[in-house]
PDB file of C-alpha atoms in Angstrom:
ATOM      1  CA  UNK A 233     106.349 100.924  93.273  1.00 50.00           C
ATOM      2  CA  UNK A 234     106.545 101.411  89.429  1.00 65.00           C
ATOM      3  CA  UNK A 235     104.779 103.614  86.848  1.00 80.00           C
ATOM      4  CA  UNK A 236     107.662 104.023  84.295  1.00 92.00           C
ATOM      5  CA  UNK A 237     107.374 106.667  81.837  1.00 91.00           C
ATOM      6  CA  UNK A 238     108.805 106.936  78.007  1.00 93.00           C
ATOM      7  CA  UNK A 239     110.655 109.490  78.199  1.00 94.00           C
ATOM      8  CA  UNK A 240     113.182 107.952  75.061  1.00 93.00           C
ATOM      9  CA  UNK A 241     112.347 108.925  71.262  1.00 94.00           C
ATOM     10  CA  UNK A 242     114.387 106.558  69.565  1.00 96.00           C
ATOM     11  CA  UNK A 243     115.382 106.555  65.640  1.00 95.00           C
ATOM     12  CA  UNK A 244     113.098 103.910  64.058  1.00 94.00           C
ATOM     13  CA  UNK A 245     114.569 100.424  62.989  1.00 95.00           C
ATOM     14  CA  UNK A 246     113.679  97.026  61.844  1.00 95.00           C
ATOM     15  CA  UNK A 247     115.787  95.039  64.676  1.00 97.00           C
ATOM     16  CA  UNK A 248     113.385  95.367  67.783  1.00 97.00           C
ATOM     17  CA  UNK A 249     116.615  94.589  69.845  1.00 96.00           C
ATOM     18  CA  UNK A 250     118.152  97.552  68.609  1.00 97.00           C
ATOM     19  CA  UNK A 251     115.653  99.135  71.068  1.00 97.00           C
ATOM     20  CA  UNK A 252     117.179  98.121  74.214  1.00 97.00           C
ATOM     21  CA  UNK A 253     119.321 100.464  75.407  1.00 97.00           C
ATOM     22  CA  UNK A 254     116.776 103.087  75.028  1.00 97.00           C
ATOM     23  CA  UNK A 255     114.243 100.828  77.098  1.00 98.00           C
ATOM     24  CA  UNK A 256     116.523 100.174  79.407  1.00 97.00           C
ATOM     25  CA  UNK A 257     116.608 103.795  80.703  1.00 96.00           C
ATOM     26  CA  UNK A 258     113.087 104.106  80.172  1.00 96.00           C
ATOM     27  CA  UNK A 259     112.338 101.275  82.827  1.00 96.00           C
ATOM     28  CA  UNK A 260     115.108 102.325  84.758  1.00 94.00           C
ATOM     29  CA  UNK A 261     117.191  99.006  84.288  1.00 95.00           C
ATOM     30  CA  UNK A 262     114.647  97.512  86.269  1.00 95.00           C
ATOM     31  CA  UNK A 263     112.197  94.703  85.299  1.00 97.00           C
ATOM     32  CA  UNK A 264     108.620  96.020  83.853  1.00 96.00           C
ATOM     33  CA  UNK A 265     106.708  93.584  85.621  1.00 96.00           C
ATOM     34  CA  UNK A 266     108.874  92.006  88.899  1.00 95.00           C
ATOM     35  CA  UNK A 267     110.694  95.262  89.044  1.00 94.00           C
ATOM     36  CA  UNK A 268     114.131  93.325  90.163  1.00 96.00           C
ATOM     37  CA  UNK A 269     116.935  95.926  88.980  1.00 95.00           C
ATOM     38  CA  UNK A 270     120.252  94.931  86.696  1.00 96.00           C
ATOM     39  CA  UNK A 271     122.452  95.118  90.213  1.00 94.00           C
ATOM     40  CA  UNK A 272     120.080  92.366  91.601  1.00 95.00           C
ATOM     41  CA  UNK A 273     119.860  90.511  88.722  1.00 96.00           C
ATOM     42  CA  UNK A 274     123.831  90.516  87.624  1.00 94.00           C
ATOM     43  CA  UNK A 275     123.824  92.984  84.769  1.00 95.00           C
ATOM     44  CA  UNK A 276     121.866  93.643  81.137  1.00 95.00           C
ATOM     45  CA  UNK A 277     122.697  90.226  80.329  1.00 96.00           C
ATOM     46  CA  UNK A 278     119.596  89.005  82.587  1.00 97.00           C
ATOM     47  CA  UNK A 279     117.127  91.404  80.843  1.00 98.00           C
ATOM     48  CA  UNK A 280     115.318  90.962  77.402  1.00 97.00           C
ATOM     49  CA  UNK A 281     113.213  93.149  75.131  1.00 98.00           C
ATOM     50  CA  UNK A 282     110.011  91.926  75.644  1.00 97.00           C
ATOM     51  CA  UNK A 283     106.550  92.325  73.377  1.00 98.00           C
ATOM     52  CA  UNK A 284     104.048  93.506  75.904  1.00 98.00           C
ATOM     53  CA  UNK A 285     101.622  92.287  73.134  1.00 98.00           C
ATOM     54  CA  UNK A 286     102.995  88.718  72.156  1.00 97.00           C
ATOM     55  CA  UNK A 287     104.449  89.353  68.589  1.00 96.00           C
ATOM     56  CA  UNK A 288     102.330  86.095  67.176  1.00 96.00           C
ATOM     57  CA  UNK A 289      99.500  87.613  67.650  1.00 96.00           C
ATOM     58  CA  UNK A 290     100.373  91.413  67.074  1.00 97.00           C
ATOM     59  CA  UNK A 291     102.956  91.085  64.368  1.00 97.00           C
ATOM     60  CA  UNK A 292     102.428  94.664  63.003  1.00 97.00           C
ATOM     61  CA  UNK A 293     103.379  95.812  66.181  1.00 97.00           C
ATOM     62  CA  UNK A 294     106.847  93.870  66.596  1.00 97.00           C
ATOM     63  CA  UNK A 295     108.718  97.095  66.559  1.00 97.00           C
ATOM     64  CA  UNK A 296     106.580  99.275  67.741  1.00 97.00           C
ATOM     65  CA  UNK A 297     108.434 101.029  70.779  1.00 97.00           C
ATOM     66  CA  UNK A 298     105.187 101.330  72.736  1.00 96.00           C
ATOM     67  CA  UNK A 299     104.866  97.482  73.025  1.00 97.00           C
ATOM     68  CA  UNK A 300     108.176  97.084  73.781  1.00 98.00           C
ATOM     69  CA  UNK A 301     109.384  97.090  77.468  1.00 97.00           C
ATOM     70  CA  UNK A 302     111.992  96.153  79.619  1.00 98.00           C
ATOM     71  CA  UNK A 303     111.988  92.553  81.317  1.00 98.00           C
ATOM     72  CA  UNK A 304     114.179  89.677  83.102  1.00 98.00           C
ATOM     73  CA  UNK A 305     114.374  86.533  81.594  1.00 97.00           C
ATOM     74  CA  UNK A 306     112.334  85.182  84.462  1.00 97.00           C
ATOM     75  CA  UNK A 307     109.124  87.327  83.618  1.00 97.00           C
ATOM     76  CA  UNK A 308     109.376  87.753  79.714  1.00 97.00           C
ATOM     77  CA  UNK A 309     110.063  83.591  79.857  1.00 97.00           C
ATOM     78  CA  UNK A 310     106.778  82.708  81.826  1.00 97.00           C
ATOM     79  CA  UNK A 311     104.743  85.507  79.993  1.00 97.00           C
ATOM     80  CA  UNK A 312     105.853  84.343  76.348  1.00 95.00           C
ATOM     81  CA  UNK A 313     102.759  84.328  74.053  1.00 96.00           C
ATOM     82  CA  UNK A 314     100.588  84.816  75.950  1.00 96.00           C
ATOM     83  CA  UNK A 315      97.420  86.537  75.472  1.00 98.00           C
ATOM     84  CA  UNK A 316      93.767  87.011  77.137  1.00 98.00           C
ATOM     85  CA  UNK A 317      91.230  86.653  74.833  1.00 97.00           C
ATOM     86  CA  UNK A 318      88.389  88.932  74.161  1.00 97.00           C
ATOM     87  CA  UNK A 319      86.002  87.190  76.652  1.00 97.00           C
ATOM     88  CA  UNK A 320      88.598  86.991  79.577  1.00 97.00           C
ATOM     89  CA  UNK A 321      89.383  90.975  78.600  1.00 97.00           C
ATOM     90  CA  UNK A 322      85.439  91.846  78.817  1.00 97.00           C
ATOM     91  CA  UNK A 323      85.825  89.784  83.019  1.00 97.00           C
ATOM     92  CA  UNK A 324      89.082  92.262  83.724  1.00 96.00           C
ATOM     93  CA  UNK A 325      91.606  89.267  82.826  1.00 97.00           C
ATOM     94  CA  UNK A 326      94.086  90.985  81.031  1.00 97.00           C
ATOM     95  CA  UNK A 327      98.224  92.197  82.114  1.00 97.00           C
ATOM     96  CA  UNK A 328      98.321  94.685  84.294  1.00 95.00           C
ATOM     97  CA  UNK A 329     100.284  97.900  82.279  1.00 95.00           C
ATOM     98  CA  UNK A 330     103.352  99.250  83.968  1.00 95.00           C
ATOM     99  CA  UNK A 331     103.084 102.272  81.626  1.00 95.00           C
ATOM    100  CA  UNK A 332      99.674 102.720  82.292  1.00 94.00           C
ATOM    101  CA  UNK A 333      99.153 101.971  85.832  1.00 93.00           C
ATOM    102  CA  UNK A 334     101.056 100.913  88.307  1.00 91.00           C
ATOM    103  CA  UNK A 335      99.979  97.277  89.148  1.00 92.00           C
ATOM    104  CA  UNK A 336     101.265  97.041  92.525  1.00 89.00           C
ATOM    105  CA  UNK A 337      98.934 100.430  93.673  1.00 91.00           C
ATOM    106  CA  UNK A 338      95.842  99.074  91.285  1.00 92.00           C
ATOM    107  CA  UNK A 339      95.976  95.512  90.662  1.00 96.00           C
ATOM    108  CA  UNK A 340      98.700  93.591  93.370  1.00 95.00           C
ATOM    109  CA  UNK A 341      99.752  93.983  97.146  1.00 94.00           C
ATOM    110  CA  UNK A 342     102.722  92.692  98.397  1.00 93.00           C
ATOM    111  CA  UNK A 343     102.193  90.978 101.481  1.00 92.00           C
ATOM    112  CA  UNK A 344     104.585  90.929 104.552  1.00 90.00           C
ATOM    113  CA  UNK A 345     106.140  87.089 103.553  1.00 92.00           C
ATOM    114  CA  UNK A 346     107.024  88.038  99.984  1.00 93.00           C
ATOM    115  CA  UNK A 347     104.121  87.444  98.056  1.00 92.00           C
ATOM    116  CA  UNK A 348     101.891  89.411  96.490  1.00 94.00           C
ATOM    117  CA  UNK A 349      98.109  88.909  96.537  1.00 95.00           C
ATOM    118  CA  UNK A 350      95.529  89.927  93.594  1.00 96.00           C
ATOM    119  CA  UNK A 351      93.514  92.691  94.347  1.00 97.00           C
ATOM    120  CA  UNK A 352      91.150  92.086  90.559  1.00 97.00           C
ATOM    121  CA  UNK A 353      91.099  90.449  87.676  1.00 97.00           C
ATOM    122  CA  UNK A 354      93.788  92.127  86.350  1.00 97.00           C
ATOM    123  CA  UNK A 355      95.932  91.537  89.195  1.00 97.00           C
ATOM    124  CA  UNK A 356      95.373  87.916  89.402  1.00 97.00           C
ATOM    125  CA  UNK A 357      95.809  87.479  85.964  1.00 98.00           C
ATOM    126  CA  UNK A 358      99.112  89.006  85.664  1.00 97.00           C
ATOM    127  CA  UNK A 359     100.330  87.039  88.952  1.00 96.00           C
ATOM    128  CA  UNK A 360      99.071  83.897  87.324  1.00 96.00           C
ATOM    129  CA  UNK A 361     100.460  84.430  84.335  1.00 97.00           C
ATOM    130  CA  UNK A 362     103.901  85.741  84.968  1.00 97.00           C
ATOM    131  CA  UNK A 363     104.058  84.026  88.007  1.00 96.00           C
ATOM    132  CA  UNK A 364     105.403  87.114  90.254  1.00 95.00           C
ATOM    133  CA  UNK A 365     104.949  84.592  93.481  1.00 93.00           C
ATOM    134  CA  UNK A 366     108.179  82.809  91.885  1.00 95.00           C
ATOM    135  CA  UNK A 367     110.483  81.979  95.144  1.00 96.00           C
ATOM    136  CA  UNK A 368     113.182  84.408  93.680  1.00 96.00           C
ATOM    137  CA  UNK A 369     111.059  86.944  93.266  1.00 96.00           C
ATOM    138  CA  UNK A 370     109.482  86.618  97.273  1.00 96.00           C
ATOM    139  CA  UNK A 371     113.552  86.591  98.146  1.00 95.00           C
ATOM    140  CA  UNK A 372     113.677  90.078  96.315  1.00 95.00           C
ATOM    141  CA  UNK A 373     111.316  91.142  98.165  1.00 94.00           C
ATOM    142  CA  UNK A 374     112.038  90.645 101.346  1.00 94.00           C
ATOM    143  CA  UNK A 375     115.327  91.365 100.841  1.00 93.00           C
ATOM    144  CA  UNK A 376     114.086  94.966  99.556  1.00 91.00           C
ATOM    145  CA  UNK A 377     111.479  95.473 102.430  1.00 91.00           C
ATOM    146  CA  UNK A 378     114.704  94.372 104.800  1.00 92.00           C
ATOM    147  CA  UNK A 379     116.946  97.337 103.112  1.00 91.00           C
ATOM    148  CA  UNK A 380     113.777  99.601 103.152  1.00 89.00           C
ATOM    149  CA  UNK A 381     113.464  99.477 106.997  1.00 90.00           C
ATOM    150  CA  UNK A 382     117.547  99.594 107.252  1.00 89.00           C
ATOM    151  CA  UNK A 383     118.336 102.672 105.142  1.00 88.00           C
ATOM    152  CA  UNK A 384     117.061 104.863 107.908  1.00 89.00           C
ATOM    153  CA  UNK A 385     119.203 103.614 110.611  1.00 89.00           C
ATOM    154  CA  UNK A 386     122.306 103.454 108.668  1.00 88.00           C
ATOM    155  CA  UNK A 387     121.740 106.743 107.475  1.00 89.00           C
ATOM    156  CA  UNK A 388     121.332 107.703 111.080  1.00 90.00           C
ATOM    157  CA  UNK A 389     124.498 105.994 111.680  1.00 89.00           C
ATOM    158  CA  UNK A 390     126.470 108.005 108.959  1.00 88.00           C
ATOM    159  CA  UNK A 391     125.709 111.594 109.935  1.00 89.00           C
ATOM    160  CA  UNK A 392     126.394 110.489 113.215  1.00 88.00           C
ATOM    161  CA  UNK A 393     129.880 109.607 111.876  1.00 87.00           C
ATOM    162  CA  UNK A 394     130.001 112.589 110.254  1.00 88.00           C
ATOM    163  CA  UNK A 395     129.719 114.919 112.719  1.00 88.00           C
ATOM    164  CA  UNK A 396     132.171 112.719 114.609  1.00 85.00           C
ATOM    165  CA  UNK A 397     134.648 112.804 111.743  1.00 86.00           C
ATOM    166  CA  UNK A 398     134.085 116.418 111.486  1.00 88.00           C
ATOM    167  CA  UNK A 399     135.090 117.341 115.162  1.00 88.00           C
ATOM    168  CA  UNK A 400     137.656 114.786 115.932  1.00 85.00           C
ATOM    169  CA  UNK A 401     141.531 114.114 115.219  1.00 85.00           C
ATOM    170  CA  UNK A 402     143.895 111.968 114.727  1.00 85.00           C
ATOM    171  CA  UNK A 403     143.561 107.817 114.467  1.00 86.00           C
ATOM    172  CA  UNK A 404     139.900 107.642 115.820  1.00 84.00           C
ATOM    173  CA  UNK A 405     139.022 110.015 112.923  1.00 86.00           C
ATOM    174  CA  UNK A 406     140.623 108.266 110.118  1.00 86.00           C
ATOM    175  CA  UNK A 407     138.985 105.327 111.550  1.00 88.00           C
ATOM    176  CA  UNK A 408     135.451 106.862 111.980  1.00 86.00           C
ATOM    177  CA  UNK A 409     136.112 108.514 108.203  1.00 87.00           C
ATOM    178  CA  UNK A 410     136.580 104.402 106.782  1.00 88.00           C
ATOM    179  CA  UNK A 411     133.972 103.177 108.401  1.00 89.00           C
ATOM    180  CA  UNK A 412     131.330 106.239 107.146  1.00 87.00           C
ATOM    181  CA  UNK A 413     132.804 105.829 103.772  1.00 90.00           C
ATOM    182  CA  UNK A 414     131.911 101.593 103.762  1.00 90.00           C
ATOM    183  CA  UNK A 415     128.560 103.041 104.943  1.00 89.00           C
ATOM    184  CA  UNK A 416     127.575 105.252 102.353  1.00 89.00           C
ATOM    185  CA  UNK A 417     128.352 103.000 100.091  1.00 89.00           C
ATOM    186  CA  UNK A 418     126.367  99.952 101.253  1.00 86.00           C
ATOM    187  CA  UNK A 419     123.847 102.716 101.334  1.00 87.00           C
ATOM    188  CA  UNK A 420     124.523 103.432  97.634  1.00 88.00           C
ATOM    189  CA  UNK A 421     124.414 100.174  96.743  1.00 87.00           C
ATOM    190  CA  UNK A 422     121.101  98.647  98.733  1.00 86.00           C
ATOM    191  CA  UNK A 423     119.320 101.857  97.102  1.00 85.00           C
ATOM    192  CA  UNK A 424     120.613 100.853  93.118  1.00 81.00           C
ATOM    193  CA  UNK A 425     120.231  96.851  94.080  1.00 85.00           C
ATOM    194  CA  UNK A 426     116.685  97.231  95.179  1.00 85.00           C
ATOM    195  CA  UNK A 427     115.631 100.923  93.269  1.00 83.00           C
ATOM    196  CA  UNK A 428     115.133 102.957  96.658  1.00 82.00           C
ATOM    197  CA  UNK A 429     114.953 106.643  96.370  1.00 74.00           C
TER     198      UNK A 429
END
């Protein structure tokens, strides 16, 4: 899953907004906490800088890049404000940290139907909170887990083609050569749609 890194330095400014082109490549156009990706989701337009640290509670650190990170609407919406306080904090009720650790290895487990079960406080607190058992999310991911255990046929499929294309002639090649060029690229696309590697 996700541990993104900050790999950006950008030029100070005022305008936290200003800031998201630079998180969007650190997060990897993908969502900080659901991690859906801008080719699920329909483009930047679904993503918005969000304050890790809710800025009415942290307002010196409004535009401080480290609080700032990547999410959808969906996430950043349900998270908002909120805050644990100190005493939930000292029980392991806080947000997980994609930069920190990565909460579906530490804190979550996605479970075969979609969902994605609390393995601590921290994990069930995040969940709760940002409500990452949404019914789009689940869709996501099965739809992922569904690519994930097609790439590796398809890919078998395309060398295949390949070698066909590579030792035959005339109209069955040209046909075998469209069809392994559709396939790479519904292999291209499942792996940006759903962030396989």
């Amino acid at each position: 899953m996700a541990l993104f890194a900050r790999r950006e330095i950008p030029p100070a400014t005022s305008n936290y907004r200003e800031y998201g082109p630079f998180l969007r490549r650190d997060f990897l156009g993908r969502c900080a906490y659901c991690e859906r990706t801008e080719e699920y989701l329909g483009g930047t337009e679904a993503f918005e800088v969000e304050h890790f640290k809710p800025k009415s509670k942290f307002p010196d650190l409004i535009c401080d890049y480290k609080n700032l990170y990547y999410a959808c609407r969906g996430c950043n919406g349900h998270k908002s404000e909120t805050w644990p306080s100190e005493d939930q904090i000292s029980r392991g009720q806080r947000f997980a940290d994609p930069c920190v650790e990565d909460p579906y290895v530490h804190h979550l487990r996605e479970c075969g139907d979609g969902t994605v079960e609390p393995l601590t406080e921290c994990g069930s607190y995040s969940n709760g909170h940002i409500r990452l058992y949404r019914k789009d999310v689940r869709n996501w991911r099965l739809l992922r887990s569904q690519a994930r255990r097609d790439l590796p046929l398809l890919t078998g499929v395309a060398h295949a083609l390949e070698q066909y294309v590579s030792s035959s002639e005339g109209p069955a090649r040209e046909r075998a050569a469209e069809q392994l060029a559709a396939i790479k690229r519904h292999i291209e696309e499942a792996k940006l749609r759903f962030s396989i590697e």
